Short mmCIF file of C-alpha atoms in Angstrom, two decimals:
data_model
loop_
_atom_site.label_atom_id
_atom_site.label_comp_id
_atom_site.label_asym_id
_atom_site.label_seq_id
_atom_site.Cartn_x
_atom_site.Cartn_y
_atom_site.Cartn_z
CA MET G 1 35.97 9.88 -2.00
CA HIS G 2 33.92 6.76 -0.60
CA SER G 3 34.47 7.91 3.43
CA ASN G 4 32.22 5.07 3.97
CA SER G 5 33.77 2.38 2.56
CA LYS G 6 37.06 0.85 4.45
CA SER G 7 37.78 -3.01 5.26
CA GLU G 8 40.23 -3.62 8.23
CA SER G 9 40.21 -7.08 7.39
CA TYR G 10 40.94 -6.53 3.37
CA ALA G 11 43.74 -3.97 4.41
CA ALA G 12 45.15 -6.73 6.50
CA ALA G 13 45.36 -8.74 4.03
CA GLY G 14 47.27 -6.47 1.97
CA VAL G 15 44.79 -4.78 0.05
CA ASP G 16 43.72 -1.13 0.77
CA ILE G 17 40.83 -0.56 -0.81
CA THR G 18 40.68 3.28 0.03
CA ALA G 19 43.88 3.94 -1.65
CA GLY G 20 42.22 2.75 -4.60
CA TYR G 21 39.50 5.81 -4.13
CA ARG G 22 42.52 8.08 -3.60
CA ALA G 23 44.21 7.06 -6.57
CA VAL G 24 40.91 7.49 -8.74
CA GLU G 25 40.65 11.45 -7.32
CA LEU G 26 44.80 11.87 -8.03
CA MET G 27 43.93 10.72 -11.68
CA LYS G 28 40.74 12.79 -12.47
CA ALA G 29 42.67 16.10 -13.28
CA HIS G 30 44.54 13.96 -16.31
CA ILE G 31 41.51 12.08 -17.16
CA LYS G 32 40.26 15.79 -18.28
CA ARG G 33 42.41 16.90 -20.34
CA THR G 34 41.62 13.71 -22.82
CA LYS G 35 38.05 14.75 -23.03
CA ASN G 36 36.44 15.07 -26.72
CA GLU G 37 33.39 14.93 -28.15
CA GLY G 38 32.47 11.47 -27.82
CA CYS G 39 32.33 11.15 -23.93
CA LEU G 40 29.16 10.91 -22.19
CA ASP G 41 30.21 10.66 -18.62
CA ASP G 42 32.99 10.62 -15.63
CA VAL G 43 35.03 8.40 -14.71
CA GLY G 44 34.14 5.92 -11.80
CA GLY G 45 30.79 4.15 -13.21
CA PHE G 46 31.06 0.53 -13.98
CA GLY G 47 31.72 1.27 -17.83
CA GLY G 48 33.02 4.09 -20.01
CA CYS G 49 30.55 5.65 -22.43
CA PHE G 50 31.55 7.01 -25.49
CA GLY G 51 29.56 8.65 -28.32
CA LEU G 52 30.45 7.16 -31.99
CA PRO G 53 30.98 10.46 -34.47
CA VAL G 54 29.88 8.43 -37.15
CA ALA G 55 28.99 11.61 -39.32
CA GLY G 56 29.85 11.41 -42.90
CA MET G 57 30.61 7.76 -43.14
CA GLU G 58 29.13 5.30 -45.21
CA GLU G 59 29.53 2.18 -43.21
CA PRO G 60 31.97 3.09 -39.96
CA VAL G 61 34.19 0.13 -38.90
CA LEU G 62 35.37 -0.05 -35.39
CA VAL G 63 39.14 -0.80 -34.97
CA SER G 64 40.46 -2.23 -31.50
CA GLY G 65 44.01 -3.07 -30.49
CA THR G 66 45.56 -4.18 -26.64
CA ASP G 67 48.84 -4.14 -25.43
CA GLY G 68 51.19 -3.71 -22.58
CA CYS G 69 54.78 -2.25 -22.40
CA GLY G 70 56.55 -5.27 -21.79
CA THR G 71 59.55 -5.94 -19.60
CA LYS G 72 60.01 -1.95 -19.75
CA VAL G 73 58.18 -1.39 -16.88
CA LYS G 74 60.72 -3.31 -15.14
CA LEU G 75 63.37 -0.38 -15.90
CA ALA G 76 60.41 2.17 -14.81
CA ILE G 77 60.23 0.73 -11.74
CA LEU G 78 63.90 0.56 -11.29
CA MET G 79 64.36 4.30 -11.84
CA ASP G 80 61.31 4.94 -9.81
CA LYS G 81 59.86 7.04 -12.39
CA HIS G 82 56.56 6.40 -13.51
CA ASP G 83 55.12 9.17 -15.35
CA THR G 84 55.76 8.51 -19.16
CA ILE G 85 55.39 4.62 -19.45
CA GLY G 86 51.75 5.20 -19.92
CA ILE G 87 52.38 6.88 -23.12
CA ASP G 88 54.12 3.61 -24.04
CA ALA G 89 51.00 1.99 -23.31
CA VAL G 90 48.65 4.16 -25.37
CA ALA G 91 51.52 4.12 -28.31
CA MET G 92 51.45 0.41 -28.57
CA CYS G 93 47.84 0.17 -28.97
CA VAL G 94 46.90 3.49 -31.22
CA ASN G 95 49.99 3.14 -33.53
CA ASP G 96 48.52 -0.43 -34.73
CA ILE G 97 45.28 0.89 -35.07
CA ILE G 98 46.33 3.87 -37.53
CA CYS G 99 47.80 1.18 -39.40
CA CYS G 100 44.29 0.22 -41.05
CA GLY G 101 43.59 3.56 -41.33
CA ALA G 102 41.20 4.23 -37.96
CA LYS G 103 41.15 7.42 -36.17
CA PRO G 104 41.61 6.11 -32.44
CA LEU G 105 38.64 7.10 -30.60
CA PHE G 106 38.91 6.31 -26.97
CA PHE G 107 41.21 4.39 -24.34
CA LEU G 108 41.26 2.04 -21.16
CA ASP G 109 43.87 1.37 -18.93
CA TYR G 110 44.78 -1.62 -16.53
CA ILE G 111 47.34 -1.21 -13.84
CA ALA G 112 47.97 -4.69 -11.62
CA CYS G 113 50.27 -3.88 -8.59
CA GLY G 114 51.69 -5.41 -5.78
CA LYS G 115 50.48 -2.41 -3.58
CA ASN G 116 48.60 0.99 -4.52
CA VAL G 117 50.47 3.65 -3.90
CA PRO G 118 47.96 6.32 -5.11
CA GLU G 119 50.76 9.25 -5.95
CA LYS G 120 52.40 6.36 -8.31
CA ILE G 121 49.17 5.29 -9.53
CA ALA G 122 48.39 9.04 -10.42
CA ALA G 123 51.47 9.37 -12.22
CA ILE G 124 51.36 6.32 -14.36
CA VAL G 125 47.84 7.65 -15.18
CA GLY G 126 49.21 10.78 -15.90
CA GLY G 127 51.23 9.20 -18.85
CA VAL G 128 48.54 7.00 -20.23
CA ALA G 129 46.68 10.94 -20.48
CA GLU G 130 49.53 12.32 -22.12
CA GLY G 131 49.49 9.42 -24.70
CA CYS G 132 45.69 10.22 -25.23
CA VAL G 133 46.26 13.73 -25.68
CA GLN G 134 48.72 13.03 -28.38
CA SER G 135 46.53 10.42 -30.02
CA GLY G 136 43.67 12.31 -29.76
CA ALA G 137 41.53 9.63 -27.51
CA ALA G 138 39.56 10.01 -25.15
CA LEU G 139 40.61 7.97 -21.57
CA ILE G 140 36.98 7.13 -20.62
CA GLY G 141 38.09 4.41 -17.59
CA GLY G 142 40.08 2.11 -16.63
CA GLU G 143 41.24 -0.85 -13.58
CA THR G 144 43.67 -0.70 -10.94
CA ALA G 145 43.54 -4.17 -9.25
CA GLU G 146 46.10 -4.78 -6.05
CA HIS G 147 47.70 -8.30 -6.23
CA PRO G 148 49.65 -8.83 -2.90
CA GLY G 149 51.50 -12.10 -2.88
CA LEU G 150 51.41 -12.55 -6.52
CA MET G 151 53.88 -9.63 -7.19
CA PRO G 152 56.42 -7.53 -5.06
CA VAL G 153 54.81 -4.45 -3.47
CA GLU G 154 57.06 -2.05 -5.70
CA ASP G 155 56.09 -3.82 -9.00
CA TYR G 156 53.33 -3.26 -11.38
CA ASP G 157 52.49 -3.80 -14.68
CA LEU G 158 50.41 -1.80 -17.12
CA ALA G 159 48.22 -2.60 -20.58
CA GLY G 160 45.64 -1.12 -22.46
CA PHE G 161 42.99 -0.89 -25.06
CA ALA G 162 41.76 1.09 -27.70
CA VAL G 163 39.01 1.61 -30.15
CA GLY G 164 38.93 3.30 -33.43
CA ILE G 165 37.24 4.14 -36.22
CA VAL G 166 37.52 4.51 -39.87
CA ASP G 167 35.11 4.26 -43.08
CA LYS G 168 35.01 0.72 -44.66
CA LYS G 169 35.84 2.02 -47.77
CA LYS G 170 38.76 3.70 -46.17
CA ILE G 171 40.24 0.50 -44.55
CA LEU G 172 43.92 0.33 -46.16
CA ASP G 173 44.04 -2.23 -48.59
CA ASN G 174 47.17 -3.27 -49.69
CA THR G 175 45.81 -5.57 -52.83
CA LYS G 176 46.63 -2.40 -54.65
CA MET G 177 50.07 -2.23 -53.96
CA THR G 178 52.52 -3.31 -56.82
CA GLU G 179 56.15 -3.18 -57.88
CA GLY G 180 57.64 0.22 -57.72
CA ASP G 181 55.88 1.64 -55.23
CA VAL G 182 58.18 3.30 -52.27
CA VAL G 183 58.59 2.63 -48.89
CA ILE G 184 59.14 5.50 -46.50
CA ALA G 185 60.42 5.46 -42.62
CA LEU G 186 59.22 7.33 -39.74
CA ALA G 187 62.01 7.56 -37.46
CA SER G 188 61.19 6.08 -34.00
CA SER G 189 62.59 7.77 -30.71
CA GLY G 190 64.37 4.83 -29.45
CA VAL G 191 63.85 1.34 -28.61
CA HIS G 192 60.00 2.12 -27.99
CA SER G 193 58.54 -1.04 -26.34
CA ASN G 194 59.95 -4.32 -27.59
CA GLY G 195 62.81 -6.19 -27.24
CA PHE G 196 63.79 -4.70 -23.39
CA SER G 197 64.19 -8.75 -22.23
CA LEU G 198 67.29 -8.62 -24.46
CA VAL G 199 67.92 -5.37 -23.35
CA ARG G 200 68.10 -6.16 -19.72
CA LYS G 201 70.42 -9.16 -20.43
CA VAL G 202 72.62 -7.29 -22.59
CA PHE G 203 73.42 -5.00 -19.92
CA ASP G 204 73.30 -6.87 -16.92
CA ILE G 205 70.49 -4.53 -15.94
CA ASP G 206 68.98 -6.95 -13.00
CA HIS G 207 72.21 -7.81 -11.62
CA ASN G 208 73.87 -4.16 -12.10
CA PRO G 209 71.66 -1.40 -12.21
CA ASP G 210 74.03 1.04 -11.36
CA SER G 211 75.81 0.78 -14.54
CA LEU G 212 72.09 2.70 -16.35
CA TYR G 213 72.68 5.54 -14.96
CA VAL G 214 76.53 6.70 -15.84
CA SER G 215 76.53 9.13 -18.73
CA CYS G 216 77.34 7.52 -22.09
CA GLU G 217 79.13 9.55 -24.61
CA ALA G 218 77.55 7.30 -27.52
CA LEU G 219 74.39 8.41 -26.40
CA GLY G 220 75.16 12.36 -26.49
CA GLY G 221 76.04 12.27 -23.02
CA LYS G 222 72.87 10.64 -21.83
CA SER G 223 72.58 7.82 -19.67
CA ILE G 224 71.73 4.57 -20.82
CA ALA G 225 68.75 4.24 -18.42
CA GLU G 226 67.31 7.46 -19.69
CA THR G 227 67.94 6.62 -23.37
CA LEU G 228 65.95 3.46 -22.93
CA LEU G 229 63.13 5.03 -20.80
CA THR G 230 62.47 7.09 -23.48
CA PRO G 231 58.52 7.20 -24.66
CA THR G 232 57.30 5.59 -27.73
CA ARG G 233 56.44 8.07 -30.58
CA ILE G 234 53.01 8.34 -31.25
CA TYR G 235 52.18 8.40 -34.94
CA VAL G 236 48.24 8.83 -35.17
CA LYS G 237 48.21 12.88 -35.92
CA SER G 238 50.79 12.71 -38.37
CA VAL G 239 49.46 9.72 -40.26
CA LEU G 240 45.70 10.76 -40.32
CA ALA G 241 47.27 14.31 -42.05
CA LEU G 242 48.84 11.92 -44.88
CA LEU G 243 45.99 9.60 -45.37
CA GLU G 244 43.66 13.11 -46.52
CA LYS G 245 46.48 13.95 -48.71
CA VAL G 246 48.40 10.85 -50.21
CA ASN G 247 47.35 7.00 -51.47
CA VAL G 248 48.91 5.19 -48.85
CA LYS G 249 48.71 1.62 -49.63
CA GLY G 250 50.36 0.16 -46.32
CA ILE G 251 51.21 0.62 -42.92
CA SER G 252 53.74 -0.91 -40.61
CA HIS G 253 53.76 -0.53 -37.06
CA ILE G 254 57.47 -1.93 -36.26
CA THR G 255 57.02 -3.66 -32.87
CA GLY G 256 58.55 -6.84 -31.20
CA GLY G 257 59.94 -9.10 -34.32
CA GLY G 258 61.62 -5.93 -35.91
CA PHE G 259 61.71 -5.30 -39.66
CA TYR G 260 61.38 -9.09 -40.73
CA GLU G 261 58.03 -9.74 -39.00
CA ASN G 262 55.93 -6.59 -38.88
CA ILE G 263 57.14 -4.83 -42.54
CA PRO G 264 55.48 -8.03 -44.47
CA ARG G 265 52.34 -7.67 -42.59
CA SER G 266 51.31 -4.58 -45.03
CA ILE G 267 52.91 -6.35 -47.91
CA PRO G 268 50.74 -8.81 -50.40
CA ALA G 269 51.55 -11.99 -51.36
CA GLY G 270 54.00 -12.06 -54.55
CA LEU G 271 55.61 -8.69 -53.10
CA THR G 272 58.23 -7.51 -51.10
CA ALA G 273 59.65 -4.75 -49.44
CA GLN G 274 63.32 -4.43 -50.31
CA ILE G 275 65.05 -2.60 -47.69
CA ASP G 276 68.00 -0.08 -48.59
CA LYS G 277 70.11 -1.08 -45.08
CA ALA G 278 72.59 2.26 -45.77
CA SER G 279 69.40 4.22 -45.69
CA VAL G 280 67.98 3.26 -42.66
CA LYS G 281 69.05 6.00 -39.54
CA VAL G 282 70.20 3.26 -36.78
CA LEU G 283 69.93 5.40 -33.52
CA PRO G 284 73.12 5.03 -31.21
CA ILE G 285 71.14 2.91 -28.46
CA PHE G 286 71.22 -0.05 -31.16
CA ASP G 287 74.94 0.12 -32.03
CA LEU G 288 75.45 0.20 -28.27
CA ILE G 289 73.07 -2.54 -27.55
CA ALA G 290 74.64 -4.65 -30.57
CA LYS G 291 78.14 -4.11 -29.47
CA THR G 292 77.77 -4.57 -25.92
CA GLY G 293 75.59 -7.66 -26.36
CA ASN G 294 77.45 -8.65 -29.77
CA ILE G 295 73.99 -9.43 -31.35
CA PRO G 296 74.22 -10.23 -34.84
CA GLU G 297 72.98 -7.81 -37.36
CA ARG G 298 70.23 -10.06 -38.64
CA ASP G 299 69.23 -10.39 -34.78
CA MET G 300 68.71 -6.50 -34.48
CA TYR G 301 66.74 -6.32 -37.48
CA ASN G 302 64.33 -9.24 -35.79
CA THR G 303 63.94 -7.75 -32.68
CA TYR G 304 64.65 -4.15 -32.59
CA ASN G 305 62.44 -1.07 -34.78
CA MET G 306 66.59 0.10 -35.30
CA GLY G 307 65.48 4.05 -35.59
CA VAL G 308 62.08 2.81 -37.63
CA GLY G 309 59.19 3.28 -35.86
CA MET G 310 56.78 2.66 -38.52
CA SER G 311 57.14 1.94 -42.48
CA ILE G 312 54.68 3.51 -44.71
CA VAL G 313 54.08 2.44 -48.48
CA VAL G 314 52.90 4.67 -50.90
CA PRO G 315 53.07 5.13 -55.04
CA ALA G 316 56.32 6.71 -56.10
CA SER G 317 54.41 9.34 -58.08
CA GLU G 318 53.31 10.91 -54.53
CA VAL G 319 56.76 10.10 -52.21
CA GLU G 320 57.37 13.69 -52.18
CA THR G 321 53.80 15.09 -51.38
CA ALA G 322 53.81 12.25 -48.79
CA LEU G 323 57.47 13.27 -47.55
CA GLU G 324 55.72 17.02 -47.25
CA VAL G 325 53.23 16.40 -45.27
CA LEU G 326 54.87 13.85 -42.63
CA ARG G 327 57.96 16.55 -42.18
CA ALA G 328 55.09 19.60 -41.92
CA ASN G 329 53.38 17.22 -38.76
CA GLY G 330 56.73 16.95 -37.19
CA GLU G 331 58.43 13.40 -38.48
CA ASP G 332 61.56 12.80 -39.92
CA ALA G 333 60.40 10.99 -42.84
CA TYR G 334 62.34 9.44 -45.57
CA GLU G 335 63.01 6.60 -48.00
CA ILE G 336 64.19 3.36 -47.23
CA GLY G 337 63.24 1.20 -50.06
CA ARG G 338 61.19 -0.18 -53.05
CA ILE G 339 58.68 -3.01 -53.93
CA VAL G 340 59.58 -5.49 -55.60
CA LYS G 341 58.45 -8.97 -56.99
CA GLY G 342 59.41 -12.14 -54.36
CA GLU G 343 57.76 -14.39 -51.83
CA GLU G 344 59.95 -13.20 -48.71
CA GLY G 345 57.92 -9.98 -47.47
CA VAL G 346 60.82 -8.05 -46.92
CA VAL G 347 64.65 -8.29 -47.81
CA LEU G 348 67.58 -5.76 -46.31
CA VAL G 349 70.55 -5.09 -48.76
#
């Protein structure tokens, strides 16, 4: 704690620098949970240091990703529940870099807030730390910035940045994908962190927030709010296990843009992922969104993950092994389609 650092004038302008110091002290216990072999120093300096684990790699390549949680943060603020949104911030980054075959090494977060309430900031970072633990990444630093006048005192936004590593020869190469390969789905935990602007419009969250807290039979007795705030599933450890056992030809993280935008990103020109809609295990929350908002099916699949958080392409001969590995690592994994000739990138039939 910096006992000699205090500015009454800055505090009068809306920024309490001592609150920032207290927030750092509160979050240190969370950060300690994420330490791994690459960590070199403690949080609190001007930069986070990390020693690269390159032993056994012929040509190590760093893979980075950055993202935020979108307007899902608004729901966390409305519910005054801040201990899981950090998982989403980590997930959106590490789930992206694993699509290249990279193992996450470390993560940094950035929190902008209207007012720094140390306990709230520590809760947010606690969620970030949990996401790091789930993905094997170290939380080696971050930044909290008070923005009075730019955003209301109760508001905040959260973003993050992850770095991973992979041997160059092991970077996933979709040029080896061929007709007849199989598309495997990894089930999502819910809406994850995309499409919340539409969610808020459909359920009129900004004007009628009380409707979120009523238990809903279609959601198994859970409230809409509880269901929507479910953290994004992190697939890192199960996918790393899969890469050790199976010839994976392509991975897509199903985020904003849904099936139509994300699946084609791992499919080479001249081939298309033909998805059997009947095989997709659509979660009840998506049926509720579509029904409540009268959203066309095409728009739903072009906005949400629909219950599929990640798609993985493997040879037909290795499907059973892939499913065994993924299920042994806690995933609800199943076939949803095939690779066929075509230029669309993805078609739903």
